[in-house]
mmCIF file of C-alpha atoms and ligand atoms in Angstrom:
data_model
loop_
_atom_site.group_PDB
_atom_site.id
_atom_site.type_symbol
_atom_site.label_atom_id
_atom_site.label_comp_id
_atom_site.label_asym_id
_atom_site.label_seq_id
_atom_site.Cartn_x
_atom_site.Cartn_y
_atom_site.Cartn_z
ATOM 1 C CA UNK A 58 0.000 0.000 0.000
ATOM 2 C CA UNK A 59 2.854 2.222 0.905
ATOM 3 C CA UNK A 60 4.423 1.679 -1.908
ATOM 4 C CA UNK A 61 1.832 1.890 -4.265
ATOM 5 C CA UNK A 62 1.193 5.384 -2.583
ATOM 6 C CA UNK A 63 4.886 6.564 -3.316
ATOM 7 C CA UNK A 64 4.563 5.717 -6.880
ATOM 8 C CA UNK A 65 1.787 7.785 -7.552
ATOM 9 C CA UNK A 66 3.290 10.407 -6.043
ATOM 10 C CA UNK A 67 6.599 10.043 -7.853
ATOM 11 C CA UNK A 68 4.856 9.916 -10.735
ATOM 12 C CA UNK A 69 2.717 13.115 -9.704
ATOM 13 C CA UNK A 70 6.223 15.039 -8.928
ATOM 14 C CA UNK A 71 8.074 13.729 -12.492
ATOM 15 C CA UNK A 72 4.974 15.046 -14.326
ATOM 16 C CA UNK A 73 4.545 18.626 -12.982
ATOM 17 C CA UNK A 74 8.379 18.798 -13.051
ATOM 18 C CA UNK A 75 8.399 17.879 -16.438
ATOM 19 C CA UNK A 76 10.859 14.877 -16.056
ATOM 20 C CA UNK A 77 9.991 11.531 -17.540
ATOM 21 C CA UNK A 78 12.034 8.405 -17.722
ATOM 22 C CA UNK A 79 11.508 7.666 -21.798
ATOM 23 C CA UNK A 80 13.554 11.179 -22.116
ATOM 24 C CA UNK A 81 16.393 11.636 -25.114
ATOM 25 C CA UNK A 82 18.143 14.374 -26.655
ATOM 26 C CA UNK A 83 15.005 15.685 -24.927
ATOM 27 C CA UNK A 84 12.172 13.231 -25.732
ATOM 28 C CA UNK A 85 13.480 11.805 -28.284
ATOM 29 C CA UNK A 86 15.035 7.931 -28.821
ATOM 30 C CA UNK A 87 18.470 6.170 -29.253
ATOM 31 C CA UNK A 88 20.067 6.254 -32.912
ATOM 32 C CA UNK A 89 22.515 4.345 -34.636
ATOM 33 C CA UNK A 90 25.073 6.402 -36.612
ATOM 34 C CA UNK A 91 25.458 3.793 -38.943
ATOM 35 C CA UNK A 92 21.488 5.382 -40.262
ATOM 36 C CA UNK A 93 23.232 8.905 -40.181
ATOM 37 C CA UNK A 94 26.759 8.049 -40.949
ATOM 38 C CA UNK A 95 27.296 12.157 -41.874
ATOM 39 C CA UNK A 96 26.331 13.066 -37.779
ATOM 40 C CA UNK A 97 29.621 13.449 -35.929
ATOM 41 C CA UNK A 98 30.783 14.890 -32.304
ATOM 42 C CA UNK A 99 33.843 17.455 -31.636
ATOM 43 C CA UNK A 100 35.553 16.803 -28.810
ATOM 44 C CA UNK A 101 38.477 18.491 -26.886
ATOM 45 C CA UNK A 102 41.822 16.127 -27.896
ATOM 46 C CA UNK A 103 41.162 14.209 -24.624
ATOM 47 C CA UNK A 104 37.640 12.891 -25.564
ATOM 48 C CA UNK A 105 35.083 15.659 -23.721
ATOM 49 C CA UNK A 106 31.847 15.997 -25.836
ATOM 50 C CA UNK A 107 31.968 19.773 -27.130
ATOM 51 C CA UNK A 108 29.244 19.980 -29.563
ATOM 52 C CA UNK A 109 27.963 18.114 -32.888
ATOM 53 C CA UNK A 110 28.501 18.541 -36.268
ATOM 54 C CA UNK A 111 27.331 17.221 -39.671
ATOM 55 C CA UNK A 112 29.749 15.633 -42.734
ATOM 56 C CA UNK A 113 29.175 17.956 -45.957
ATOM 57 C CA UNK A 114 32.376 17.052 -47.978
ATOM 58 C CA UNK A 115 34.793 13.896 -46.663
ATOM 59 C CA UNK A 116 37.215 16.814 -44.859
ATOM 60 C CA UNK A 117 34.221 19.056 -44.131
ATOM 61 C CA UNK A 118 32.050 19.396 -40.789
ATOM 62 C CA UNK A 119 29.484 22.252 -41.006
ATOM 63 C CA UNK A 120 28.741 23.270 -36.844
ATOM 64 C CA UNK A 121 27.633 26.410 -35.022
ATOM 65 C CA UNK A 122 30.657 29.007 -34.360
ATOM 66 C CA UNK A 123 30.244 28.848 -30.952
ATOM 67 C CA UNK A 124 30.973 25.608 -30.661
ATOM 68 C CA UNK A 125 34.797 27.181 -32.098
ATOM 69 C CA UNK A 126 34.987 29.579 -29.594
ATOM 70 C CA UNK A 127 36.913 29.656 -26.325
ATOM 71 C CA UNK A 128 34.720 30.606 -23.181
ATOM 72 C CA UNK A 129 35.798 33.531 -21.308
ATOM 73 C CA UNK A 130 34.792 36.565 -19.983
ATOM 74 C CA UNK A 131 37.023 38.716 -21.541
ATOM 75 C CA UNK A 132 37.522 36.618 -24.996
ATOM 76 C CA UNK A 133 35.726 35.155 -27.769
ATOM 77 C CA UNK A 134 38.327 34.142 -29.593
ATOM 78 C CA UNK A 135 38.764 31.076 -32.167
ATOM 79 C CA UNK A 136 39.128 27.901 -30.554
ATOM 80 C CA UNK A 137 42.904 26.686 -31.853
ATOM 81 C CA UNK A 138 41.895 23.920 -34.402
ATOM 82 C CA UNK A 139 44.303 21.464 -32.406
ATOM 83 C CA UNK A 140 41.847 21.893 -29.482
ATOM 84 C CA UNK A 141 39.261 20.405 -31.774
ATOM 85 C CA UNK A 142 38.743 16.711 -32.361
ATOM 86 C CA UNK A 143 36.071 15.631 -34.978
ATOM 87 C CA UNK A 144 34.433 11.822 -34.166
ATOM 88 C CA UNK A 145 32.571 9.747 -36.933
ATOM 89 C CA UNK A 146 31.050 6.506 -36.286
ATOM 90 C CA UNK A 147 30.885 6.161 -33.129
ATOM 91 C CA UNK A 148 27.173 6.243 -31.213
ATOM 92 C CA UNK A 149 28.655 5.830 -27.735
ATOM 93 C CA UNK A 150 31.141 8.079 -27.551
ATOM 94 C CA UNK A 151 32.568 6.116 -24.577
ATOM 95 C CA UNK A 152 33.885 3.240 -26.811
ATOM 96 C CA UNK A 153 36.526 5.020 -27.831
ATOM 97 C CA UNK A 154 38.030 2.156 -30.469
ATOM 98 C CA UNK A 155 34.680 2.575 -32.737
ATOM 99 C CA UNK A 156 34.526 4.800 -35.378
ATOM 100 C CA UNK A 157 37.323 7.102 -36.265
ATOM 101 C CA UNK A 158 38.253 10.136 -35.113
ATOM 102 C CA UNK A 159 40.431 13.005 -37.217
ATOM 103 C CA UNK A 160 41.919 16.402 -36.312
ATOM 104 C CA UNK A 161 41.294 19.769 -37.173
ATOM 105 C CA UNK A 162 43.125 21.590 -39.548
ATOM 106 C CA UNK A 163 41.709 24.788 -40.132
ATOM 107 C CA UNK A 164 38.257 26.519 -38.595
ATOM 108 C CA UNK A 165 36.369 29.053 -40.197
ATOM 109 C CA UNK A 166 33.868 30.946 -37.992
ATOM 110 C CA UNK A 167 31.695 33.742 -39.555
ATOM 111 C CA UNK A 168 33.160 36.672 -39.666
ATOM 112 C CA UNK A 169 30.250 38.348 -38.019
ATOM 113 C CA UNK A 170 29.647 35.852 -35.398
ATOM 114 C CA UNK A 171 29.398 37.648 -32.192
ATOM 115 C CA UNK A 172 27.734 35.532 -29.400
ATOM 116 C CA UNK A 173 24.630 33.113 -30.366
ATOM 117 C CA UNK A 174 21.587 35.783 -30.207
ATOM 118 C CA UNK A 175 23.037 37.921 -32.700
ATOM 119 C CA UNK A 176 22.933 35.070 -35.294
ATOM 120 C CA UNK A 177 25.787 33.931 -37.678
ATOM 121 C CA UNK A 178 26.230 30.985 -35.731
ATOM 122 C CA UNK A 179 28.373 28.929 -38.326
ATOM 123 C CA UNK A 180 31.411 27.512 -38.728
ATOM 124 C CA UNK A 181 33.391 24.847 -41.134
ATOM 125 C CA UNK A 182 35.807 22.679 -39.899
ATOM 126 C CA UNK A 183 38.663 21.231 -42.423
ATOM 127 C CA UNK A 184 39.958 18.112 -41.383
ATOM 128 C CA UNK A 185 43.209 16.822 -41.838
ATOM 129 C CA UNK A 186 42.437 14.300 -43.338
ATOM 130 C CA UNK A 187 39.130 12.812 -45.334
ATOM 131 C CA UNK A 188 36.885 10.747 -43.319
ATOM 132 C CA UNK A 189 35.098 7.173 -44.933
ATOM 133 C CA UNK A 190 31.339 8.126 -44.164
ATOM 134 C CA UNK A 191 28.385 9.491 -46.138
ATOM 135 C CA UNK A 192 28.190 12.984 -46.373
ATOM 136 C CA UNK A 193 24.864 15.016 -45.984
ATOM 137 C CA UNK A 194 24.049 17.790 -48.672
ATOM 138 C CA UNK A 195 22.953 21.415 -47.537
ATOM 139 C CA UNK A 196 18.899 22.078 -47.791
ATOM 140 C CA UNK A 197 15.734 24.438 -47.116
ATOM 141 C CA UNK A 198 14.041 24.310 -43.927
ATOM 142 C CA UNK A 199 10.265 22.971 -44.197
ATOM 143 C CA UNK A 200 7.141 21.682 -41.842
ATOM 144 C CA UNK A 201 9.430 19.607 -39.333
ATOM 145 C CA UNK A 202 12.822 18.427 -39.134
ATOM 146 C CA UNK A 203 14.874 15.671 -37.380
ATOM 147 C CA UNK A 204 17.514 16.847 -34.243
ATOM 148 C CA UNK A 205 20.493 14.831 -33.539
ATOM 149 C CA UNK A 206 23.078 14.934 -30.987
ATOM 150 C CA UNK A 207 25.154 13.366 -27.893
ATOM 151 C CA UNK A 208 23.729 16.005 -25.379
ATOM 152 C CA UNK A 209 21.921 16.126 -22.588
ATOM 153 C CA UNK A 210 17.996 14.257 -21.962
ATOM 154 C CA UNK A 211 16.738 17.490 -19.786
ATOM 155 C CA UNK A 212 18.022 20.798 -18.641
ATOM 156 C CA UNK A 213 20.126 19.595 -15.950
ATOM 157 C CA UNK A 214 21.048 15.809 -17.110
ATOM 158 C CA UNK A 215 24.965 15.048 -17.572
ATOM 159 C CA UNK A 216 25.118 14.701 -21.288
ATOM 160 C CA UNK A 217 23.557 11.665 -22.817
ATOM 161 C CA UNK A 218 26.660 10.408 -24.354
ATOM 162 C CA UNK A 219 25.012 8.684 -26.390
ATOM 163 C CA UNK A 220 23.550 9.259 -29.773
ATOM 164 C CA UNK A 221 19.709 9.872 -30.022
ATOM 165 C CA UNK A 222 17.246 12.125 -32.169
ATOM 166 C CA UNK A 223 14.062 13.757 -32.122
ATOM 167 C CA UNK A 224 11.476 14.983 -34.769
ATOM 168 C CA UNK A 225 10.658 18.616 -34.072
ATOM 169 C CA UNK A 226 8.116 21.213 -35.284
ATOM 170 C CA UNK A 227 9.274 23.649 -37.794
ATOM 171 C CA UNK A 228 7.904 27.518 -36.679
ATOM 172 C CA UNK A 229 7.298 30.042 -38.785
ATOM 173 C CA UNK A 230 9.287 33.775 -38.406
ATOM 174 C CA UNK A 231 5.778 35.016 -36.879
ATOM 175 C CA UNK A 232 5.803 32.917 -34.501
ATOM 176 C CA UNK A 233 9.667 32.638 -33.397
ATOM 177 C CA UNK A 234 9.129 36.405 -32.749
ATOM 178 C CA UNK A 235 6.480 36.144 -30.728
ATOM 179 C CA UNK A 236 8.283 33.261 -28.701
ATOM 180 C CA UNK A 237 12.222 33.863 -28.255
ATOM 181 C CA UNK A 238 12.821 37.739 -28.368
ATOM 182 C CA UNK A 239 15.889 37.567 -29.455
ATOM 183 C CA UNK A 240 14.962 35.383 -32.289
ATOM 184 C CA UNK A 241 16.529 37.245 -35.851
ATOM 185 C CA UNK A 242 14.318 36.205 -39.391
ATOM 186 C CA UNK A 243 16.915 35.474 -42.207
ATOM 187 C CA UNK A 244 19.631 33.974 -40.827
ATOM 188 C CA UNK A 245 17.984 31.780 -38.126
ATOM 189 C CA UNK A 246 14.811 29.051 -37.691
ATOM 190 C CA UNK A 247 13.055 28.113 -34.552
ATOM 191 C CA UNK A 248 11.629 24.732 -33.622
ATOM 192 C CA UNK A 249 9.747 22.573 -31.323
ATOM 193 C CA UNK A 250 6.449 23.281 -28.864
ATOM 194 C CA UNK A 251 8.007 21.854 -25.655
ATOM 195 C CA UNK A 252 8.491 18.432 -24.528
ATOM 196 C CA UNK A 253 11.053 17.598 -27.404
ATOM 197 C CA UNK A 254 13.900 19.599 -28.446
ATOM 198 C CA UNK A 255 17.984 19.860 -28.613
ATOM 199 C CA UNK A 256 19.954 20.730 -25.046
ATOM 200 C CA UNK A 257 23.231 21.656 -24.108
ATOM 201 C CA UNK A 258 26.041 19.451 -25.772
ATOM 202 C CA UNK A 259 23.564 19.019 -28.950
ATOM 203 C CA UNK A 260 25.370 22.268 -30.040
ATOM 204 C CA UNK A 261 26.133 22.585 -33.704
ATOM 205 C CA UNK A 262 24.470 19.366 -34.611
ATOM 206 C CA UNK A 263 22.152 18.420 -37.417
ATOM 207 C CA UNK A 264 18.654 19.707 -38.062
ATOM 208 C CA UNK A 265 17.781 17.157 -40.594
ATOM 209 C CA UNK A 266 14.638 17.893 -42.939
ATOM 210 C CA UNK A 267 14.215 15.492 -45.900
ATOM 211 C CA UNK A 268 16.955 13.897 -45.133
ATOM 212 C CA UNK A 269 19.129 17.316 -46.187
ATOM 213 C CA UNK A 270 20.529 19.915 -43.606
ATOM 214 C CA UNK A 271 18.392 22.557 -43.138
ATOM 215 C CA UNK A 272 19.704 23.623 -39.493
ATOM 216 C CA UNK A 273 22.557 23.714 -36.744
ATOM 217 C CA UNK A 274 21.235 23.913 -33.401
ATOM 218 C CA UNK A 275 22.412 27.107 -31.908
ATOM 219 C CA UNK A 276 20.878 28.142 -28.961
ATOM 220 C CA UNK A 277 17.518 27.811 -26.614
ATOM 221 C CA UNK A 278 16.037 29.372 -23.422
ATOM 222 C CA UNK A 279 16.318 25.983 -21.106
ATOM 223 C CA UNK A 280 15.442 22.816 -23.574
ATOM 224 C CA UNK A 281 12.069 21.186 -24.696
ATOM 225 C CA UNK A 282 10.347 24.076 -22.734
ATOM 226 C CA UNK A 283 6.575 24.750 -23.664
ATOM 227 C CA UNK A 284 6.848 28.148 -24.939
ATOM 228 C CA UNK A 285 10.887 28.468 -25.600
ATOM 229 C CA UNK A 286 11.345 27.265 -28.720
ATOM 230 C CA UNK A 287 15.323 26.109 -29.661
ATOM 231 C CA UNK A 288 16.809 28.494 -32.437
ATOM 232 C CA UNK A 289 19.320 26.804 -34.991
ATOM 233 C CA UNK A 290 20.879 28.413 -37.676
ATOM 234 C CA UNK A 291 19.597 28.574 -41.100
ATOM 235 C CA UNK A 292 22.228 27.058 -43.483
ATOM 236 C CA UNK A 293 20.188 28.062 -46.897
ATOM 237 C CA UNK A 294 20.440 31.988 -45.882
ATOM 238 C CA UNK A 295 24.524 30.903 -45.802
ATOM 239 C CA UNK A 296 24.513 28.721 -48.961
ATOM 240 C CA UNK A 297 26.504 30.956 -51.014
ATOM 241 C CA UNK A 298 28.901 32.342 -47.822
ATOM 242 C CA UNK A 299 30.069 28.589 -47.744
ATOM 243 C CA UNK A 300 30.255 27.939 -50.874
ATOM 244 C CA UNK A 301 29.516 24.789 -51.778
HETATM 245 C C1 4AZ B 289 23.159 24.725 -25.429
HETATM 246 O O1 4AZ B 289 23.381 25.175 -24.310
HETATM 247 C C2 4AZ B 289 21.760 24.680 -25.906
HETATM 248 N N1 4AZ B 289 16.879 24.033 -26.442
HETATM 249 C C3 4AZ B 289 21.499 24.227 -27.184
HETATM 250 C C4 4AZ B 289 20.203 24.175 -27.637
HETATM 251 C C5 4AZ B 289 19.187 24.560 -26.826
HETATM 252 C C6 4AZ B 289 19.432 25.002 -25.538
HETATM 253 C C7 4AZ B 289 20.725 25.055 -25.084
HETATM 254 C C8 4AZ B 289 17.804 24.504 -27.360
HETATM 255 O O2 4AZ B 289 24.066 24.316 -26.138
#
């Protein structure tokens, strides 16, 4: 009886705090990269999950700038490429003999990347070397799109680790207004209604939408909130600054 008791009130106190056990990315489920063999993870040199990032050319990984910037109070510089590991194949990123992993031999930020609200929030890393996976083409935002990443399952989770995904809403300008006040139209996209979204760690990772690129996940007030959508970058406003 008592314990019956304390489930239903567990389950009363996960519900209004909006934590749930079947959580991902945030609500989302585990994926395999060998279905998205173009998703990848940067990492610092010794293995610590910076952000994600998407194959677009065998020695190309499209992710958000700030994902290539050093944190600091008084600096936003460039993160030194040889701080920057890029890691394909591998859905756990704890089993650190799958997959392969290749360094960094040149970042390009956007030139007028400030800090995430002011948009420009792209970056392409050159490899050292090519990697052997499928690479994902560039592509227009539409209806809903697909979220990817190693990052955390709610707003105050250790990251995930772990590869999973999540289909989200696609917003129109209107509404990303009306909902994130910092939200720019051009250069950025807003999606999700709350419940299932990207979170910290999902950085710079894929917004997938017909199985093209359409977004890099830039930034979000909390994740998977009701009313706070998650902003990502629009890559078809930059198709021409990247060039290819
Ligand atoms: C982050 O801190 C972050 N809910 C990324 C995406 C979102 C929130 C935070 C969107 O990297």
């Amino acid at each position: 009886m008592r314990g019956k008791r304390f489930a239903v009130l567990a389950a009363v106190i996960a519900l209004v705090s909006g934590a749930s056990t079947a959580d991902a990315i945030v609500g989302g489920t585990p994926a395999r990269v060998a279905d998205t063999p173009w998703v990848v993870a940067i990492t610092t040199p010794d293995g610590q999950l910076i952000c994600g990032g998407a194959l677009v050319a065998a020695d190309k990984v499209v992710t958000a700038a700030h994902c290539a910037t050093l944190k600091g109070v008084m600096s936003r510089n460039q993160r030194p490429a040889e701080q920057l590991r890029v890691v394909a194949g591998r859905t756990d990123l704890r089993v650190k003999t799958d997959g392969t992993e290749a360094a960094v031999a040149d970042v390009w930020r956007h030139p007028g990347f400030r800090e995430v609200t002011k948009g420009d929030d792209v970056a392409v890393l050159t490899l050292a070397r090519p990697l052997p996976y499928r690479t994902i083409a560039l592509g227009d935002a539409g209806d809903e799109g697909t979220v990817l990443g190693w990052g955390r399952t709610a707003e105050n989770t250790p990251p995930a680790m772990t590869l999973r995904k999540v289909t989200v809403p696609i917003l129109s300008d209107s509404e990303c207004v009306l909902k994130e006040p910092d939200y720019r139209p051009g250069g950025m996209l807003c999606a999700g209604r709350g419940g299932r979204d990207a979170c910290t760690g999902d950085s710079g990772g894929p917004l997938v939408v017909r199985g093209r690129l359409a977004g890099v996940v830039s930034f979000g007030r909390g994740c998977a909130r009701a009313d706070e959508p998650g902003v990502y970058t629009r890559l078809a406003h930059y198709r021409s600054t990247l060039g290819f």
